[in-house]
PDB file of C-alpha atoms and ligand atoms in Angstrom:
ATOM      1  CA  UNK A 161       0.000   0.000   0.000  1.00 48.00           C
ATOM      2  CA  UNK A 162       1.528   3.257  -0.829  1.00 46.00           C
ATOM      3  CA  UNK A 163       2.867   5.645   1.850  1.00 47.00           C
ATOM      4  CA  UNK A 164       0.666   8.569  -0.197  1.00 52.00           C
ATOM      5  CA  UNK A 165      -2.093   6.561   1.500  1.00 69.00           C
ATOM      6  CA  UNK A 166      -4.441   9.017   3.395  1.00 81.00           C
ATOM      7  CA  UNK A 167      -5.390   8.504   7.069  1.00 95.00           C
ATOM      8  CA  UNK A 168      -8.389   9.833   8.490  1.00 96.00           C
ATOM      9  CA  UNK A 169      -8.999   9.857  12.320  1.00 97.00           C
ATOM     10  CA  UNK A 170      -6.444   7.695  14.656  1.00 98.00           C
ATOM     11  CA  UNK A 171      -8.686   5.761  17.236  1.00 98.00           C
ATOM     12  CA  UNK A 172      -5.986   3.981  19.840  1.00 98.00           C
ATOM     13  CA  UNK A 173      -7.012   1.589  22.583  1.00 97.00           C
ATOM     14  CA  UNK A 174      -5.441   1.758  26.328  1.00 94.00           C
ATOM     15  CA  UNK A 175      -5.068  -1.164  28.455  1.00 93.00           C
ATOM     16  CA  UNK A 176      -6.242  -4.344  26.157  1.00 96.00           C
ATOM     17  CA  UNK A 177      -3.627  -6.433  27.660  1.00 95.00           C
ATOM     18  CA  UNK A 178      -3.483  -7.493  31.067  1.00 92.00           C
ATOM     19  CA  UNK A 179       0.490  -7.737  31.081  1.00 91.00           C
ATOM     20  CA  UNK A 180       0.824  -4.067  30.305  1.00 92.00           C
ATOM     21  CA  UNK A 181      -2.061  -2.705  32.257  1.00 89.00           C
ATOM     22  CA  UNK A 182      -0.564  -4.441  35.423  1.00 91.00           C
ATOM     23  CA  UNK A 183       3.023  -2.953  34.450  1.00 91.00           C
ATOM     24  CA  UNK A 184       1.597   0.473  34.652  1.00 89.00           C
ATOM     25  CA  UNK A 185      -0.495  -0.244  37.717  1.00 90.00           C
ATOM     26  CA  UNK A 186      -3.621  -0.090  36.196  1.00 90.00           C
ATOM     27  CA  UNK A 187      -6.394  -1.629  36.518  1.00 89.00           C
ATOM     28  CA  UNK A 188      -8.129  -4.318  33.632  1.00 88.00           C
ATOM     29  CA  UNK A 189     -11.049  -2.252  31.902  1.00 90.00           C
ATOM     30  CA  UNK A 190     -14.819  -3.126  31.653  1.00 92.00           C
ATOM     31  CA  UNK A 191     -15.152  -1.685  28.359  1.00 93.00           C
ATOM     32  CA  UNK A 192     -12.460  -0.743  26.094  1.00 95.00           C
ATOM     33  CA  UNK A 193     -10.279   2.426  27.176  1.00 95.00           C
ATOM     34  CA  UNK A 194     -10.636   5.299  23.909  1.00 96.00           C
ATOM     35  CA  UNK A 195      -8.397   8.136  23.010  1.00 97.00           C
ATOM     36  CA  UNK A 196      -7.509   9.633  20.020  1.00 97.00           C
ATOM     37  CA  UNK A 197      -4.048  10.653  18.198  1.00 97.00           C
ATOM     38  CA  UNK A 198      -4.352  13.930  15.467  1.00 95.00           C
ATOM     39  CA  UNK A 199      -4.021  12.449  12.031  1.00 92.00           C
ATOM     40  CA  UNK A 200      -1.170  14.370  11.645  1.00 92.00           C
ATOM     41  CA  UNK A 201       1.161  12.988  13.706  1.00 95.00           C
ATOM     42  CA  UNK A 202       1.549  10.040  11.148  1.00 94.00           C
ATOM     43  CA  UNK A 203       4.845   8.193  10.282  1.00 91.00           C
ATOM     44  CA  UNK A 204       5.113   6.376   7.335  1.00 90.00           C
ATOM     45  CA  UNK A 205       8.589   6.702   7.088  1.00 90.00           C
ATOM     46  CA  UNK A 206      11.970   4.385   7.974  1.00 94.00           C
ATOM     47  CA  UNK A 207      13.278   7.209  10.225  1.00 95.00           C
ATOM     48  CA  UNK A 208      11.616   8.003  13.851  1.00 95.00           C
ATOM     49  CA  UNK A 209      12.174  11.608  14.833  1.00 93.00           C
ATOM     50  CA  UNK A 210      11.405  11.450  18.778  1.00 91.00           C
ATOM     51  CA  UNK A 211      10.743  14.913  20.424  1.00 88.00           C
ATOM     52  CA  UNK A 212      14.382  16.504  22.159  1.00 87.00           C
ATOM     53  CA  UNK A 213      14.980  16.179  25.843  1.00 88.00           C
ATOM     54  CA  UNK A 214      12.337  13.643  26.494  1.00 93.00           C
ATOM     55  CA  UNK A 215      11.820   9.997  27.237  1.00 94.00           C
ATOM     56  CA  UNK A 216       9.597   8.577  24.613  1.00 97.00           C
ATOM     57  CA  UNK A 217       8.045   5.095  25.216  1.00 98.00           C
ATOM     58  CA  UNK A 218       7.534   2.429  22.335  1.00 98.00           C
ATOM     59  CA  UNK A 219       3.855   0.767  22.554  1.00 98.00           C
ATOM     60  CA  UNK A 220       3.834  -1.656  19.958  1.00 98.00           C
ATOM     61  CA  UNK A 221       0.617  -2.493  18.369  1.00 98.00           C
ATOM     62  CA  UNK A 222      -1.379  -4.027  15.396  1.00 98.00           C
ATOM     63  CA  UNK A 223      -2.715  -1.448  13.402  1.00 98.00           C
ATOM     64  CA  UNK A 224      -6.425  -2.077  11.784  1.00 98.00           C
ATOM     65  CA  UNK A 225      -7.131  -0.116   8.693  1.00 98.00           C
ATOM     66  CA  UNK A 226     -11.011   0.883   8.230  1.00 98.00           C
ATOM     67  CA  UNK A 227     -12.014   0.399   4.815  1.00 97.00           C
ATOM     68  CA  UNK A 228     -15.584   1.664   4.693  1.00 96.00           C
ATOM     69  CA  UNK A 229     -18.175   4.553   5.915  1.00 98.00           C
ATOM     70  CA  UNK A 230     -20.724   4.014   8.405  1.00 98.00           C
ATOM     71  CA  UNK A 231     -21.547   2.649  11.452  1.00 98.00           C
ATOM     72  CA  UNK A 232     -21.771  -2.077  12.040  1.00 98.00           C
ATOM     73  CA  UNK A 233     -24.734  -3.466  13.927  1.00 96.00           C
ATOM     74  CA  UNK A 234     -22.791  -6.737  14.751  1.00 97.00           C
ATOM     75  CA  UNK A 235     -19.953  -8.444  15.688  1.00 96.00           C
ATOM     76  CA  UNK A 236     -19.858 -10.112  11.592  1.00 97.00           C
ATOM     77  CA  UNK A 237     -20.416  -6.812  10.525  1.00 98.00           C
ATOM     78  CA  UNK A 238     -17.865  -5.278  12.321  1.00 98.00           C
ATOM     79  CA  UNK A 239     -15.382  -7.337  11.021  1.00 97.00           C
ATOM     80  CA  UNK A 240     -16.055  -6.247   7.310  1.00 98.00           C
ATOM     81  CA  UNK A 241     -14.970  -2.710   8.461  1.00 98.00           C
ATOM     82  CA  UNK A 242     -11.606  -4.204   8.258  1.00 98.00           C
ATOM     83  CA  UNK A 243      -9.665  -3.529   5.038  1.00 97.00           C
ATOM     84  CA  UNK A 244      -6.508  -4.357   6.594  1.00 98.00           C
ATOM     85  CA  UNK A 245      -3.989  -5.321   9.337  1.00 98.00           C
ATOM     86  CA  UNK A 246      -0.376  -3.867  10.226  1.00 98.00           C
ATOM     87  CA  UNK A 247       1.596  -3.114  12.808  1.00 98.00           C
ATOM     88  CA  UNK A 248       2.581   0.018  14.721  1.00 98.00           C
ATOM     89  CA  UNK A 249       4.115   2.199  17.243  1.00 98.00           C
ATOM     90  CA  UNK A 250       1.936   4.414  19.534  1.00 98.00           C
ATOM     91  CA  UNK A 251       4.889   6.278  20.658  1.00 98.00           C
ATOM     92  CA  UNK A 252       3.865   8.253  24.668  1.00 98.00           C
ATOM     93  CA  UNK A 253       5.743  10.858  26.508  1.00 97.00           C
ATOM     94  CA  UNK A 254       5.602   8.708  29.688  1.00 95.00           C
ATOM     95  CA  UNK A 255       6.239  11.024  32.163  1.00 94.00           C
ATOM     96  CA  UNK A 256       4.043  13.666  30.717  1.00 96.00           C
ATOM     97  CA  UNK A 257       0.967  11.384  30.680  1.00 95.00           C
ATOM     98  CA  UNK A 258       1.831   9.916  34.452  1.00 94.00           C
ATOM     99  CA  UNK A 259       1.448  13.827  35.099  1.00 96.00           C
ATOM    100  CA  UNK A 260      -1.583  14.273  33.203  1.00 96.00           C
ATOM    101  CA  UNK A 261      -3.341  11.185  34.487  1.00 94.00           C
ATOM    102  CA  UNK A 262      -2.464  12.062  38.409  1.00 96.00           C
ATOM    103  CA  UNK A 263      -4.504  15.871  37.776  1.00 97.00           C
ATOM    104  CA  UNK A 264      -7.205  13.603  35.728  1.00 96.00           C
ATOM    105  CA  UNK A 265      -6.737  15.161  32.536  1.00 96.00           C
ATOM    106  CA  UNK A 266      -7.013  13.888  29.058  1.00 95.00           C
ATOM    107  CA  UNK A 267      -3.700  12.218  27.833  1.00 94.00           C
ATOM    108  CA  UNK A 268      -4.012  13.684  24.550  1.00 95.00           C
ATOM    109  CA  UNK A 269      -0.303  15.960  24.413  1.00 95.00           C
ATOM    110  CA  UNK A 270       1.695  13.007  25.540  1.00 97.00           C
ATOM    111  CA  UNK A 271       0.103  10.457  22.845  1.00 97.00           C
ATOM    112  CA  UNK A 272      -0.379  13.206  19.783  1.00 96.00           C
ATOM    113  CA  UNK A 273       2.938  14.378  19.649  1.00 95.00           C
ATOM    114  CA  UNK A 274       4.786  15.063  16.163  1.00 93.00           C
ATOM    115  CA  UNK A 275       5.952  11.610  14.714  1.00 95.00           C
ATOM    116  CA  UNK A 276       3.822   9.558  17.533  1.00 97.00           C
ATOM    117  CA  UNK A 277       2.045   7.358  15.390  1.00 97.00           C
ATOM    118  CA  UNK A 278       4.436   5.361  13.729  1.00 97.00           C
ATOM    119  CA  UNK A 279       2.505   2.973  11.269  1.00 97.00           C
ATOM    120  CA  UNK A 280       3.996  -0.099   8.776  1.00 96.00           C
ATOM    121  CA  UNK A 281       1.702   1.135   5.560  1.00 95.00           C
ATOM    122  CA  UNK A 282       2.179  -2.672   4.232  1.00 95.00           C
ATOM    123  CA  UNK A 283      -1.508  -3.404   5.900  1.00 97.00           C
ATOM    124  CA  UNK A 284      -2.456  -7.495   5.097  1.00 97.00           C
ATOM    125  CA  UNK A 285      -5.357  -9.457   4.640  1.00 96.00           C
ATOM    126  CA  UNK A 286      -5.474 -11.771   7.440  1.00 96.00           C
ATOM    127  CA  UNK A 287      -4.032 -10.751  11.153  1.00 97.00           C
ATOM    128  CA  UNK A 288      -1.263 -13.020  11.949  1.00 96.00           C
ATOM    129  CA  UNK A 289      -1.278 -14.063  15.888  1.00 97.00           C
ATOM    130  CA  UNK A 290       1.846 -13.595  17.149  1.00 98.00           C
ATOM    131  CA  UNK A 291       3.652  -9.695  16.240  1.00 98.00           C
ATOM    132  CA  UNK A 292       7.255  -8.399  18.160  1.00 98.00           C
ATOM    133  CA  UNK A 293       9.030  -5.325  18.404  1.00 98.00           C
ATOM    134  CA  UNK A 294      12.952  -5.874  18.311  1.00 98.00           C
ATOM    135  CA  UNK A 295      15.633  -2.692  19.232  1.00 98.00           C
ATOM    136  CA  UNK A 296      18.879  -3.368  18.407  1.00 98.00           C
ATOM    137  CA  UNK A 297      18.713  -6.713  17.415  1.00 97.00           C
ATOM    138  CA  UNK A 298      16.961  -7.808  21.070  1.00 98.00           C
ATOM    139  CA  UNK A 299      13.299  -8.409  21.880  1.00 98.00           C
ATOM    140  CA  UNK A 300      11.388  -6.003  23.214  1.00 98.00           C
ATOM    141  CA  UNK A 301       7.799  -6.651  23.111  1.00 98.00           C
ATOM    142  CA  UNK A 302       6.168 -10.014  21.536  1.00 98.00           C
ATOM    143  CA  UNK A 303       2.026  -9.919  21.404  1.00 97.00           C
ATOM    144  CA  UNK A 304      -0.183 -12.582  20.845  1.00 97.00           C
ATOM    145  CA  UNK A 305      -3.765 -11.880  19.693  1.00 95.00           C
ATOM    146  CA  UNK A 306      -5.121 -14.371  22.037  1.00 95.00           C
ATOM    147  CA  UNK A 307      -3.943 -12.491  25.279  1.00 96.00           C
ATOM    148  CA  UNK A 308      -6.281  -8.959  23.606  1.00 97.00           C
ATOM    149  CA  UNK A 309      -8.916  -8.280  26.396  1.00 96.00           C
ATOM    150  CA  UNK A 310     -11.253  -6.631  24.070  1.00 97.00           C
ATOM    151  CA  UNK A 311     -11.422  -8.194  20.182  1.00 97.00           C
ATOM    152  CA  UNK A 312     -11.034  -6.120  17.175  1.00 98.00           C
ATOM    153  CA  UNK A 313     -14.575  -6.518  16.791  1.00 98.00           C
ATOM    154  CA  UNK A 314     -15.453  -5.630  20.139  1.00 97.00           C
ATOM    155  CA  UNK A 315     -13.039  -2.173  20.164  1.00 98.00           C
ATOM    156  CA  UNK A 316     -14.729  -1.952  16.768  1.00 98.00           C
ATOM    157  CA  UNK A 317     -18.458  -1.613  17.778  1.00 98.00           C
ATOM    158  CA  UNK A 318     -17.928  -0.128  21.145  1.00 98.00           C
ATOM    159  CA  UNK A 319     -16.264   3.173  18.682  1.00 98.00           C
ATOM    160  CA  UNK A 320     -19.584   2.593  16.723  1.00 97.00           C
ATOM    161  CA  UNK A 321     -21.799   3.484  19.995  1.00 97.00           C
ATOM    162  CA  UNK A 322     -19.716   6.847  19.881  1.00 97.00           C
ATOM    163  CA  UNK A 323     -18.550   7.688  16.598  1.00 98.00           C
ATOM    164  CA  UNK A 324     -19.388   6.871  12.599  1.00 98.00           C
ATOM    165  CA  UNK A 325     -16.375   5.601  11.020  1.00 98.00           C
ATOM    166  CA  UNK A 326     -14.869   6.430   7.890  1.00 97.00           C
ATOM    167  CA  UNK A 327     -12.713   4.909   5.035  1.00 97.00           C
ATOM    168  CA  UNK A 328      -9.499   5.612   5.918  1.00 97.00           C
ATOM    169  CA  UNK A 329      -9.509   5.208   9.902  1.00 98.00           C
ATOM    170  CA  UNK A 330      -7.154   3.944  11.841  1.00 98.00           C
ATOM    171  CA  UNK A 331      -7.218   1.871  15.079  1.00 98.00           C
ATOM    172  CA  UNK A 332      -4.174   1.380  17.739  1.00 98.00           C
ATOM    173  CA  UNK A 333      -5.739  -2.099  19.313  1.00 98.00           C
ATOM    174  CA  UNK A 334      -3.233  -2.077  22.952  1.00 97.00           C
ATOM    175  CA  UNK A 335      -0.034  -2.860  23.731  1.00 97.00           C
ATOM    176  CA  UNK A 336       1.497  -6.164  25.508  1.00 97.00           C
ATOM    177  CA  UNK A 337       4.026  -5.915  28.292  1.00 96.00           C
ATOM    178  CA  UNK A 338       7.227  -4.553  27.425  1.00 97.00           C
ATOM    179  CA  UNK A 339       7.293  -0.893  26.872  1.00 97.00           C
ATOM    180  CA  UNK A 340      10.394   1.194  27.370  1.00 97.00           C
ATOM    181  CA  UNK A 341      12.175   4.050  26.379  1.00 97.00           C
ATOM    182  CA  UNK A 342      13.406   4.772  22.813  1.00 97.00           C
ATOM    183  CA  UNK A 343      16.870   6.300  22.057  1.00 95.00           C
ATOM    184  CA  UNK A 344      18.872   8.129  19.406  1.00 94.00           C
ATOM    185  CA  UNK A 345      20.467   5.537  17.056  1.00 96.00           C
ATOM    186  CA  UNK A 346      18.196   3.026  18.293  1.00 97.00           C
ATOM    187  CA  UNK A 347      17.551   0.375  15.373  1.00 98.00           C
ATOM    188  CA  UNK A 348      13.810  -1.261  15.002  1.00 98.00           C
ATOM    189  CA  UNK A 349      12.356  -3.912  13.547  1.00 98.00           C
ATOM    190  CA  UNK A 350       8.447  -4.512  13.984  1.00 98.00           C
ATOM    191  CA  UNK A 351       6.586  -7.422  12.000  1.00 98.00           C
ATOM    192  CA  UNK A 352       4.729 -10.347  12.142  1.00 98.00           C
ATOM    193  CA  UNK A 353       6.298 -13.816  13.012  1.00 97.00           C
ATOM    194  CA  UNK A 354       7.080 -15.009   9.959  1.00 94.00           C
ATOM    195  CA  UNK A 355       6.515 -12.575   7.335  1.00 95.00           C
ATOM    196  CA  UNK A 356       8.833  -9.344   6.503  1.00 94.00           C
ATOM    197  CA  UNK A 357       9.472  -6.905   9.066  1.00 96.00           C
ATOM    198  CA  UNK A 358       9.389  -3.201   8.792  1.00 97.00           C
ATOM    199  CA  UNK A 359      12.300  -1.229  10.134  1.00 97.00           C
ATOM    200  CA  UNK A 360      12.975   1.889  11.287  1.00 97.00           C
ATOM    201  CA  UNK A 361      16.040   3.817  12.907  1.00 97.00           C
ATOM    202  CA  UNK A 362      15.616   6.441  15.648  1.00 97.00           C
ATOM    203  CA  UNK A 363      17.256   9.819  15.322  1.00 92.00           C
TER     204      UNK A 363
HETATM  205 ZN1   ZN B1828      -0.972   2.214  23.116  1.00 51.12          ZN
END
């Protein structure tokens, strides 16, 4: 898919994985945890510019690409809203949204930041299970789908209640355990098991 693609709104779900909820100290949601990221902040590219002077987390995620208008009635139906899967990085100014969360604000400036939504453009078919996140050549993060608290489907109708969708969305589906800090120089490669990675370099 090319990287002229155009993205419309950037959906992102918090705490859909009970490993990384409990590594932030949070509790496992009822119903799946919203926000949003500005479409702007969009990175297509194989460099990752993180903001000066601050620690920026990795959150690596798969990436659903919504490939119609309107709004699903159903769990089937919400699954033909998919036109795609991929795999990305909701990139979070850590400390800034610790801060943020303690005076019970919205988390928005430490998730929408400039480069924060890092997203492999090469969206497929059918979702693999398993997806990993490697800097410098070691693990990082490794997901399974099984392990998701909330399905695709599930984070896909809940939007619905709130919000019509439209060709061209994007959703961040959550995290696993694993998240840490990004550095300058810092080589990445996100992917699949088994299929062709997409990689990145920090600067
Ligand atoms: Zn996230």
């Amino acid at each position: 898919m090319s990287e002229h693609l155009k993205f419309e709104n950037i959906y992102c779900v918090g705490r859909n994985f009970e490993g990384h909820t409990k590594e932030l100290g949070n509790k496992v949601p009822i119903s799946p945890l919203i926000f949003q990221k500005s479409n702007s902040a969009v990175i297509v590219k194989e460099t990752i510019e993180i903001p000066k002077n601050k620690t920026i987390e990795h959150e690596l995620e798969i990436v659903l690409l919504i490939g119609k208008d309107g709004v699903p009635k159903n769990q089937e139906e919400a699954h033909t809203f998919i036109a795609g899967f991929s795999i990305g990085l909701d990139l979070t100014d850590r400390s800034l949204q610790a801060e943020l969360k303690k005076k019970g604000l919205p988390w928005f400036s430490s998730k929408s930041f400039k480069g924060s939504a890092v997203i492999d453009t090469n969206f497929r078919h059918e979702c693999p299970h398993e997806f990993y996140l490697m800097v410098n050549q070691k693990i990082r993060q490794e997901g399974n789908l099984k392990d998701m608290i909330f399905s695709f489907e599930d984070i896909i109708l809940h939007l619905s209640k709130t919000i019509d969708f439209k060709k061209g969305d994007i959703i961040f589906t959550g995290t696993p355990e694993g998240v840490g800090a990004l550095e300058s120089g810092d080589q990445i490669e996100m992917g699949f098991n088994n299929y062709p990675p997409k990689k990145l370099v920090v600067i």
